[in-house]
mmCIF file of C-alpha atoms in Angstrom:
data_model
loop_
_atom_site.group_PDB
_atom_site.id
_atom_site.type_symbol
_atom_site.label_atom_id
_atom_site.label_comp_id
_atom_site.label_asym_id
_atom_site.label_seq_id
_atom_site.Cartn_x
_atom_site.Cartn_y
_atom_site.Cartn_z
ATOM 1 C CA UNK A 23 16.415 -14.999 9.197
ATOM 2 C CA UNK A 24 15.216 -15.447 5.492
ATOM 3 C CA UNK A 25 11.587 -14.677 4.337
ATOM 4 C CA UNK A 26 9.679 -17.531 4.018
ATOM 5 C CA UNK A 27 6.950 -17.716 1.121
ATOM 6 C CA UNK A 28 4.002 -19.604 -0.014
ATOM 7 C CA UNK A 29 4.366 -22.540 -2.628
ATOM 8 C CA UNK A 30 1.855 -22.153 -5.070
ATOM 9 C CA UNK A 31 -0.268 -25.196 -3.843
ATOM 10 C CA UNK A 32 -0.907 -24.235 -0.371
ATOM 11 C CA UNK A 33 -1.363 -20.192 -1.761
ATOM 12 C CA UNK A 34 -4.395 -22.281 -3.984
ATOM 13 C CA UNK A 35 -5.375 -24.260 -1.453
ATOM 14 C CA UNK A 36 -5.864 -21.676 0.876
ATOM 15 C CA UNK A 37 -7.735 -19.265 -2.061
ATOM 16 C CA UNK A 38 -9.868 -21.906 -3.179
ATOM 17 C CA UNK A 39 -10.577 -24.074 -0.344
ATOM 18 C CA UNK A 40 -10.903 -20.197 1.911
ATOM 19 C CA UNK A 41 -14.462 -21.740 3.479
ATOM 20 C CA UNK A 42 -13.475 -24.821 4.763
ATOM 21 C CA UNK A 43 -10.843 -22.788 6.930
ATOM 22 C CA UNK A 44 -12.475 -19.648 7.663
ATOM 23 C CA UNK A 45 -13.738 -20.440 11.085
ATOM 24 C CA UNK A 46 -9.664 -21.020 11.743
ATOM 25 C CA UNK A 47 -8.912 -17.146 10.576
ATOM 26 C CA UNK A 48 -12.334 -15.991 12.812
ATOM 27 C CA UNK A 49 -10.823 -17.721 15.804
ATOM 28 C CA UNK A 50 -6.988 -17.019 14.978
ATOM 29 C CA UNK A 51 -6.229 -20.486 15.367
ATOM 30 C CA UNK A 52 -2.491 -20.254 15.673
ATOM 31 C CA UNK A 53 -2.031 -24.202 16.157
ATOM 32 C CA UNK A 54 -3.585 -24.721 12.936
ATOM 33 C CA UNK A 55 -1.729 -22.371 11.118
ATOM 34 C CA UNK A 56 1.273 -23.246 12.394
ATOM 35 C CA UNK A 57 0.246 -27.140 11.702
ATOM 36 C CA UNK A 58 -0.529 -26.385 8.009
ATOM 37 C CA UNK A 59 2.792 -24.266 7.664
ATOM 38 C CA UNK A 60 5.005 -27.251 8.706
ATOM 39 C CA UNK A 61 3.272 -29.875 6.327
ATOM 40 C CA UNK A 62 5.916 -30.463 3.680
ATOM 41 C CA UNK A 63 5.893 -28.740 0.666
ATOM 42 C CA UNK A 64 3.231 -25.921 2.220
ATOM 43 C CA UNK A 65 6.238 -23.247 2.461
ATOM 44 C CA UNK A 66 9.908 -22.389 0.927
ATOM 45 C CA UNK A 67 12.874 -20.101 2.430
ATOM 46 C CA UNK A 68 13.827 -17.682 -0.286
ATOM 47 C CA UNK A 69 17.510 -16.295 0.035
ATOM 48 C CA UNK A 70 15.965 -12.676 1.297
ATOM 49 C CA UNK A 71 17.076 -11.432 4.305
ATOM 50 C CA UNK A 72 14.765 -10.591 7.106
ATOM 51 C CA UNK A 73 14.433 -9.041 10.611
ATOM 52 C CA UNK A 74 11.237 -8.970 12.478
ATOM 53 C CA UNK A 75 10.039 -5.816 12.756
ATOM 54 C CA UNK A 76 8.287 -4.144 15.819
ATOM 55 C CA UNK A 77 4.494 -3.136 14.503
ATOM 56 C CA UNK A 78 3.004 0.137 15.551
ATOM 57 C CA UNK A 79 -0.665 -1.801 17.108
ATOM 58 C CA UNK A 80 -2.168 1.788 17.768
ATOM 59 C CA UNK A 81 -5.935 1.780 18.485
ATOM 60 C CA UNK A 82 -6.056 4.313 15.779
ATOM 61 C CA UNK A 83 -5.090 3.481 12.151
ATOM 62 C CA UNK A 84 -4.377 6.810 11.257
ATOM 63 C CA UNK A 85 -1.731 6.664 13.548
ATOM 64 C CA UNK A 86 -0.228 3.190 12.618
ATOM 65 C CA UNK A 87 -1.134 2.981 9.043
ATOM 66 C CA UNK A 88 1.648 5.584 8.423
ATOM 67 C CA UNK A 89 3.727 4.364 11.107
ATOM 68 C CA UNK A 90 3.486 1.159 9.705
ATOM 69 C CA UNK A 91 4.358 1.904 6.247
ATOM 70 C CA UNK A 92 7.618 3.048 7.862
ATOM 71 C CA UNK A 93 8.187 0.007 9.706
ATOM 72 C CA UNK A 94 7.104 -2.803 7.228
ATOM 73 C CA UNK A 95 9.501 -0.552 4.031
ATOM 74 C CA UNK A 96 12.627 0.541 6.636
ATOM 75 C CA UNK A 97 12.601 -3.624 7.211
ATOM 76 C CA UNK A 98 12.443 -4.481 3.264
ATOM 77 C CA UNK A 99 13.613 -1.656 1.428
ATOM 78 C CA UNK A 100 16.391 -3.974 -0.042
ATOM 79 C CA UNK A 101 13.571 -6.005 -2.274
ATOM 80 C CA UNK A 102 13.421 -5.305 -5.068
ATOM 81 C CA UNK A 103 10.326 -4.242 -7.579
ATOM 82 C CA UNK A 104 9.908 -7.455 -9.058
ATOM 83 C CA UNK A 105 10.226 -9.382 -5.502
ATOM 84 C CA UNK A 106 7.314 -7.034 -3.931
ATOM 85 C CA UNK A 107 5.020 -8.027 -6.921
ATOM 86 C CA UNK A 108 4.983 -11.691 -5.501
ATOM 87 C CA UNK A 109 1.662 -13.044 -4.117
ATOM 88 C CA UNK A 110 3.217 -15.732 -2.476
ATOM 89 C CA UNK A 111 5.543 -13.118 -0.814
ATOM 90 C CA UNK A 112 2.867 -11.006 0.719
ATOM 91 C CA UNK A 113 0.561 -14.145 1.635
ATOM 92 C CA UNK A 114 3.267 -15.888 3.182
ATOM 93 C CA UNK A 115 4.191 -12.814 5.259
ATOM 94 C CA UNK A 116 0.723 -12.210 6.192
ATOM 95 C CA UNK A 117 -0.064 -15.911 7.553
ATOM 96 C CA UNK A 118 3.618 -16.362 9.103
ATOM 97 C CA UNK A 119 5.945 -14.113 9.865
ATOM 98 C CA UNK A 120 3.508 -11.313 10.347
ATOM 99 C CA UNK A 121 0.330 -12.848 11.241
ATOM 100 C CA UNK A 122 -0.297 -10.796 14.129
ATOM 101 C CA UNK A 123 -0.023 -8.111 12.376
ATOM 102 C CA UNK A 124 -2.477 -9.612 10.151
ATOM 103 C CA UNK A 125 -4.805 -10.222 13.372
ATOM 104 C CA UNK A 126 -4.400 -6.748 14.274
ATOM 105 C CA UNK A 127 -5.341 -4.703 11.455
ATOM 106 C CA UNK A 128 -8.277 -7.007 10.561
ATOM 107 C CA UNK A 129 -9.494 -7.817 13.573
ATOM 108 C CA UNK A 130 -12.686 -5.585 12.909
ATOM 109 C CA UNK A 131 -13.327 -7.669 9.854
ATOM 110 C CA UNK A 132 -12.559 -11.152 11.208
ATOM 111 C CA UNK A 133 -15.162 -10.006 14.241
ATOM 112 C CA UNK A 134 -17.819 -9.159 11.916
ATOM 113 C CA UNK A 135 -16.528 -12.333 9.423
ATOM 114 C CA UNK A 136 -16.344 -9.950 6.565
ATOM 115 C CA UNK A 137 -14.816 -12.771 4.600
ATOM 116 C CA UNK A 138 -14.483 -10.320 1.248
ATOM 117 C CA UNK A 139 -11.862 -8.424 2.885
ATOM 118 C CA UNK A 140 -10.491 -10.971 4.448
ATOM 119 C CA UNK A 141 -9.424 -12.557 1.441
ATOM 120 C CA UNK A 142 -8.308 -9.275 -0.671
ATOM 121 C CA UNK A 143 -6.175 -8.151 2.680
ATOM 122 C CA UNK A 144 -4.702 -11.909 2.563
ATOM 123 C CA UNK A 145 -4.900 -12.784 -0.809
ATOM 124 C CA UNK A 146 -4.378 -11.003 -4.069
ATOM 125 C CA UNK A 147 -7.991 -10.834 -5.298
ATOM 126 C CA UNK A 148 -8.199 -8.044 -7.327
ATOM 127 C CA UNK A 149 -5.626 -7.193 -10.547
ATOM 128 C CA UNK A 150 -2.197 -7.689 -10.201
ATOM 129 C CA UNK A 151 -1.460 -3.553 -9.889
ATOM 130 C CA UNK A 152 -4.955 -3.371 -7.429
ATOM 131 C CA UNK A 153 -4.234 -5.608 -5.385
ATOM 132 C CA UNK A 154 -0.545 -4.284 -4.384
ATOM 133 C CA UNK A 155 -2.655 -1.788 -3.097
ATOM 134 C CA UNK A 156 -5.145 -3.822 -1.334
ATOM 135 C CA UNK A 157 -3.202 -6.392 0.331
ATOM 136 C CA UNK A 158 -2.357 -4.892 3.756
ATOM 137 C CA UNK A 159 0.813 -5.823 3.786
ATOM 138 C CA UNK A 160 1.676 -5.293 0.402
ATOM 139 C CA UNK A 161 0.156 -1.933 0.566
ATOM 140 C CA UNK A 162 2.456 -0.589 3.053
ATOM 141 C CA UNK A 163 5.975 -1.596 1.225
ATOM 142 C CA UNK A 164 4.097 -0.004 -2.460
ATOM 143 C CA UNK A 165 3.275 3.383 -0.783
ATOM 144 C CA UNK A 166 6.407 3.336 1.296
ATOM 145 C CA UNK A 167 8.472 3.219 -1.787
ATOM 146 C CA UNK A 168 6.428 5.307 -3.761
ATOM 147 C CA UNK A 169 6.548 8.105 -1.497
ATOM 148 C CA UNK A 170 10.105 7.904 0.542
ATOM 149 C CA UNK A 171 12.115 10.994 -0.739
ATOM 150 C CA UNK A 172 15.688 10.159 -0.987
ATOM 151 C CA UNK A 173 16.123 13.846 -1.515
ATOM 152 C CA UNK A 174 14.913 14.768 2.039
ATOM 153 C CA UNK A 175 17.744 13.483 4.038
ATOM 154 C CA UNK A 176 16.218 15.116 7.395
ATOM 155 C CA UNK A 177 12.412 13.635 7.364
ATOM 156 C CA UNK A 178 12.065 10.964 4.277
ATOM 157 C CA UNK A 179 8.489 9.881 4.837
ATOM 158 C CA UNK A 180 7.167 13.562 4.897
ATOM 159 C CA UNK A 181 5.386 12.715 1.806
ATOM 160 C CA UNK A 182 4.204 9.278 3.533
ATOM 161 C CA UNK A 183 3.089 11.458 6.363
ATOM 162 C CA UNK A 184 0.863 13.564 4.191
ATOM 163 C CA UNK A 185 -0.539 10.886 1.879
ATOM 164 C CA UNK A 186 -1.626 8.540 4.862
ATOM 165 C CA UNK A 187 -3.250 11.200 7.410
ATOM 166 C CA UNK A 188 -6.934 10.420 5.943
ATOM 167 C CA UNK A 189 -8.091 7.762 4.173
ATOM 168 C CA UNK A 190 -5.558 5.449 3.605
ATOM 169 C CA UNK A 191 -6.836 2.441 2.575
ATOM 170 C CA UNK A 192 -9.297 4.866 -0.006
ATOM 171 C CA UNK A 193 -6.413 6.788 -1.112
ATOM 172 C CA UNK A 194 -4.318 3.617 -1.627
ATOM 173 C CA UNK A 195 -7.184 2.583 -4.442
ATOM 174 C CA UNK A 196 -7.481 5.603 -5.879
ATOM 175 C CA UNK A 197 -4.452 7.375 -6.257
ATOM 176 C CA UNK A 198 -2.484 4.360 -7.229
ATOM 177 C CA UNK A 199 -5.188 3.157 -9.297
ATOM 178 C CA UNK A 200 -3.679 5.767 -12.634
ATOM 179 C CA UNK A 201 -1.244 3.904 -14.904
ATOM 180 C CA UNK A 202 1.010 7.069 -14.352
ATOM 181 C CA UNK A 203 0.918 7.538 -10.374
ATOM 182 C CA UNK A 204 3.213 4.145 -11.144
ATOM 183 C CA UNK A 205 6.119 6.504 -11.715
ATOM 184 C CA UNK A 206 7.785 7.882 -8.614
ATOM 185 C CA UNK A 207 8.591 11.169 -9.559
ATOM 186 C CA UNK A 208 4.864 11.664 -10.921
ATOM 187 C CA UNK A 209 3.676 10.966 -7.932
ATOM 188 C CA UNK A 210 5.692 12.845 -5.335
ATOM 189 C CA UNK A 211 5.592 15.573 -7.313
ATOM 190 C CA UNK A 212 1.356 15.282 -7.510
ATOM 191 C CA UNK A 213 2.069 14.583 -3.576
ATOM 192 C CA UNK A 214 4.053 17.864 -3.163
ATOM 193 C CA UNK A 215 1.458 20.001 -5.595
ATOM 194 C CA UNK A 216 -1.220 18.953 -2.942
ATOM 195 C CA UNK A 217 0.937 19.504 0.385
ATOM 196 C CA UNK A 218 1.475 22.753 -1.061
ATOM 197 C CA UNK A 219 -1.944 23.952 -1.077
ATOM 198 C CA UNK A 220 -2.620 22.659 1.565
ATOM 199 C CA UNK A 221 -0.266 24.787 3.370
ATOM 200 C CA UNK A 222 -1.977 27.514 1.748
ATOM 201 C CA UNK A 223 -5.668 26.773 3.054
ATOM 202 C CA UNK A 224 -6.805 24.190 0.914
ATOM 203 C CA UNK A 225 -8.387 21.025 2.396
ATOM 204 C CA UNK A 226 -7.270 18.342 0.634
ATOM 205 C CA UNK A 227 -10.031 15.195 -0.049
ATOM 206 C CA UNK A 228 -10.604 12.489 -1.951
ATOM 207 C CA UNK A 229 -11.593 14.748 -4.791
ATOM 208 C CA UNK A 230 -8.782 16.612 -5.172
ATOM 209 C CA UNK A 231 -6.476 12.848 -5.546
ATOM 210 C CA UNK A 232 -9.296 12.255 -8.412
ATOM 211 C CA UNK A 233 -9.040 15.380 -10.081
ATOM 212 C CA UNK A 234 -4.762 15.078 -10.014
ATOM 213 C CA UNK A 235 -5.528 11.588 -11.847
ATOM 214 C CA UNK A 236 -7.975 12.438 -14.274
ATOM 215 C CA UNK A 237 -5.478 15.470 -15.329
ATOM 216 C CA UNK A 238 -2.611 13.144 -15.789
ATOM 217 C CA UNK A 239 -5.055 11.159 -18.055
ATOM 218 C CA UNK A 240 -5.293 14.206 -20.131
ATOM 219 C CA UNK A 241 -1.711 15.153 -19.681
ATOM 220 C CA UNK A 242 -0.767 11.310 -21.141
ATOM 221 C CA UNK A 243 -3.026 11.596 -24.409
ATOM 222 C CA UNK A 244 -0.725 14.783 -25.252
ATOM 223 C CA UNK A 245 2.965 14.068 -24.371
ATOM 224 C CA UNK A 246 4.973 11.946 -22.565
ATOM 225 C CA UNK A 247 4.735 12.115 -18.600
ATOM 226 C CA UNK A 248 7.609 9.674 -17.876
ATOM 227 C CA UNK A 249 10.135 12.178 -18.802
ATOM 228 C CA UNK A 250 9.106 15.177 -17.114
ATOM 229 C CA UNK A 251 10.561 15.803 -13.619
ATOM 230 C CA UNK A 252 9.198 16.391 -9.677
ATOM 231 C CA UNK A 253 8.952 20.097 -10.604
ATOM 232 C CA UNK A 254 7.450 20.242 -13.647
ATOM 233 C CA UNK A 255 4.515 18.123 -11.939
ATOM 234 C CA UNK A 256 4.294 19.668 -8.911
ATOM 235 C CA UNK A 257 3.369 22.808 -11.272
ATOM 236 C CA UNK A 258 1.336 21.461 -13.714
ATOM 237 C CA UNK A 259 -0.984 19.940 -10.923
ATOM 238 C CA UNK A 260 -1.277 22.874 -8.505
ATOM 239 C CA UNK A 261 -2.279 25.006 -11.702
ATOM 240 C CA UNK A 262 -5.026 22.519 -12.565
ATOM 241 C CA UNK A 263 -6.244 22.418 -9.393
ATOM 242 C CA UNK A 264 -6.522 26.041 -8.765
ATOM 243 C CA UNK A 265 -8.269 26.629 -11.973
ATOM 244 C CA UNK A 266 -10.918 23.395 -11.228
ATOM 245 C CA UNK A 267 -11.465 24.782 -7.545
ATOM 246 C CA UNK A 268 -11.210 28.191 -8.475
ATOM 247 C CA UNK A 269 -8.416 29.088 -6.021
ATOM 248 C CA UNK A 270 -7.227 31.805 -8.311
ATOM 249 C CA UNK A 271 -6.866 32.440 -11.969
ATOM 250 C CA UNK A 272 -3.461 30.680 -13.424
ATOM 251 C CA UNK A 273 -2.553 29.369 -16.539
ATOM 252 C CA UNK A 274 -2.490 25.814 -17.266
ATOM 253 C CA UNK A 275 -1.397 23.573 -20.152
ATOM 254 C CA UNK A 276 -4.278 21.662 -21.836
#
């Protein structure tokens, strides 16, 4: 099976024209869909592979948000950087091949016909780095590969685990939301600074993801970030967040 994506005038059609077929998304009015899909020129089969994966549908999206993000990246970790940046990759997915998923995790939001979110979990409405971040589908490949450690060969997604037991959707936005969280090893080793004190008593909030970001901010006004390594991160990070939340004294650069 190949992925199938939007062509540009249906993924406008559907932006613009959102309104007129709202009550169709309310109702999930699979006969339409499927109807507008099949019009000619509405879709495209790229040449990407694709297996259907099994969604985790737990009541509880602490439980399948990370579960998910294991699922949706396991079943598309061959695409690459530039293919996951595609609208019409993510919107396609979301309204075909994984429109109940799409059912599922909105189905809060299509009850209440919370037609903002709608659109930014469908669509991308917000900037083009945002919105890989917003788009629920999207979302879940970007913090997937972000956070899958190639160097743990025993339990990969341990940093996946971590980053989406609170919050997720919050944490997606603001973690991700720093020019320099873009860069892999920056971010698992601002992931691994935080697991670690949290294994030493800390509890870890939405703060403490702000306060990592502002500090790489600073960091990236003074040298270079790209080039230093998981370590070096993990160290500079924990020591700035000691000294900010007064865990102990420690030295720290800046």
């Amino acid at each position: 099976m190949k992925i199938k994506f939007l062509s540009e005038d249906a993924l406008q059609d559907l932006r613009v024209n959102f309104d007129a077929y709202k009550e169709h998304y309310y109702s999930k009015d699979n006969a339409w869909f499927d109807n507008y899909f099949a019009k000619e020129g509405a879709t495209f089969e790229s040449n990407i592979d694709y297996k259907q994966p099994k969604f985790n549908f737990d009541s509880d999206y602490l439980v399948s948000d990370f579960e998910n993000v294991k699922i949706v990246y396991d079943a598309l970790q061959h695409l690459t950087v530039a293919e996951a940046t595609h609208e019409r990759l993510w919107a396609g997915l979301a309204h075909m091949q994984m429109r109940e998923f799409s059912y599922y995790r909105l189905s809060l939001d299509l009850e209440k016909k919370n037609d903002k979110r709608i659109q930014s979990a469908l669509f991308f409405t917000h900037s083009a780095k945002r919105s890989l971040y917003v788009h629920l589908l999207a979302r879940l490949w970007w913090v997937g590969y972000m956070t899958y450690d190639d160097a743990n060969k025993e339990d990969p997604y341990w940093l996946t685990e971590f980053f989406s037991s609170a919050d997720f959707s919050a944490r997606c936005v603001v973690f991700f939301s720093s020019n320099f969280t873009s860069n892999r090893n920056i971010t698992k080793g601002v992931l691994r600074a935080l697991i670690t004190l949290k294994n030493e008593g800390l509890q870890i909030k939405r703060e403490h993801f702000v306060e990592a970001n502002r500090y790489l901010n600073i960091l990236g006004g003074a040298m270079i970030l790209d080039v230093l390594e998981e370590d070096e991160v993990k160290e500079m990070i924990m020591a700035r967040l000691k000294k900010v939340y007064n865990i102990e004294r420690v030295a720290v650069l800046i």
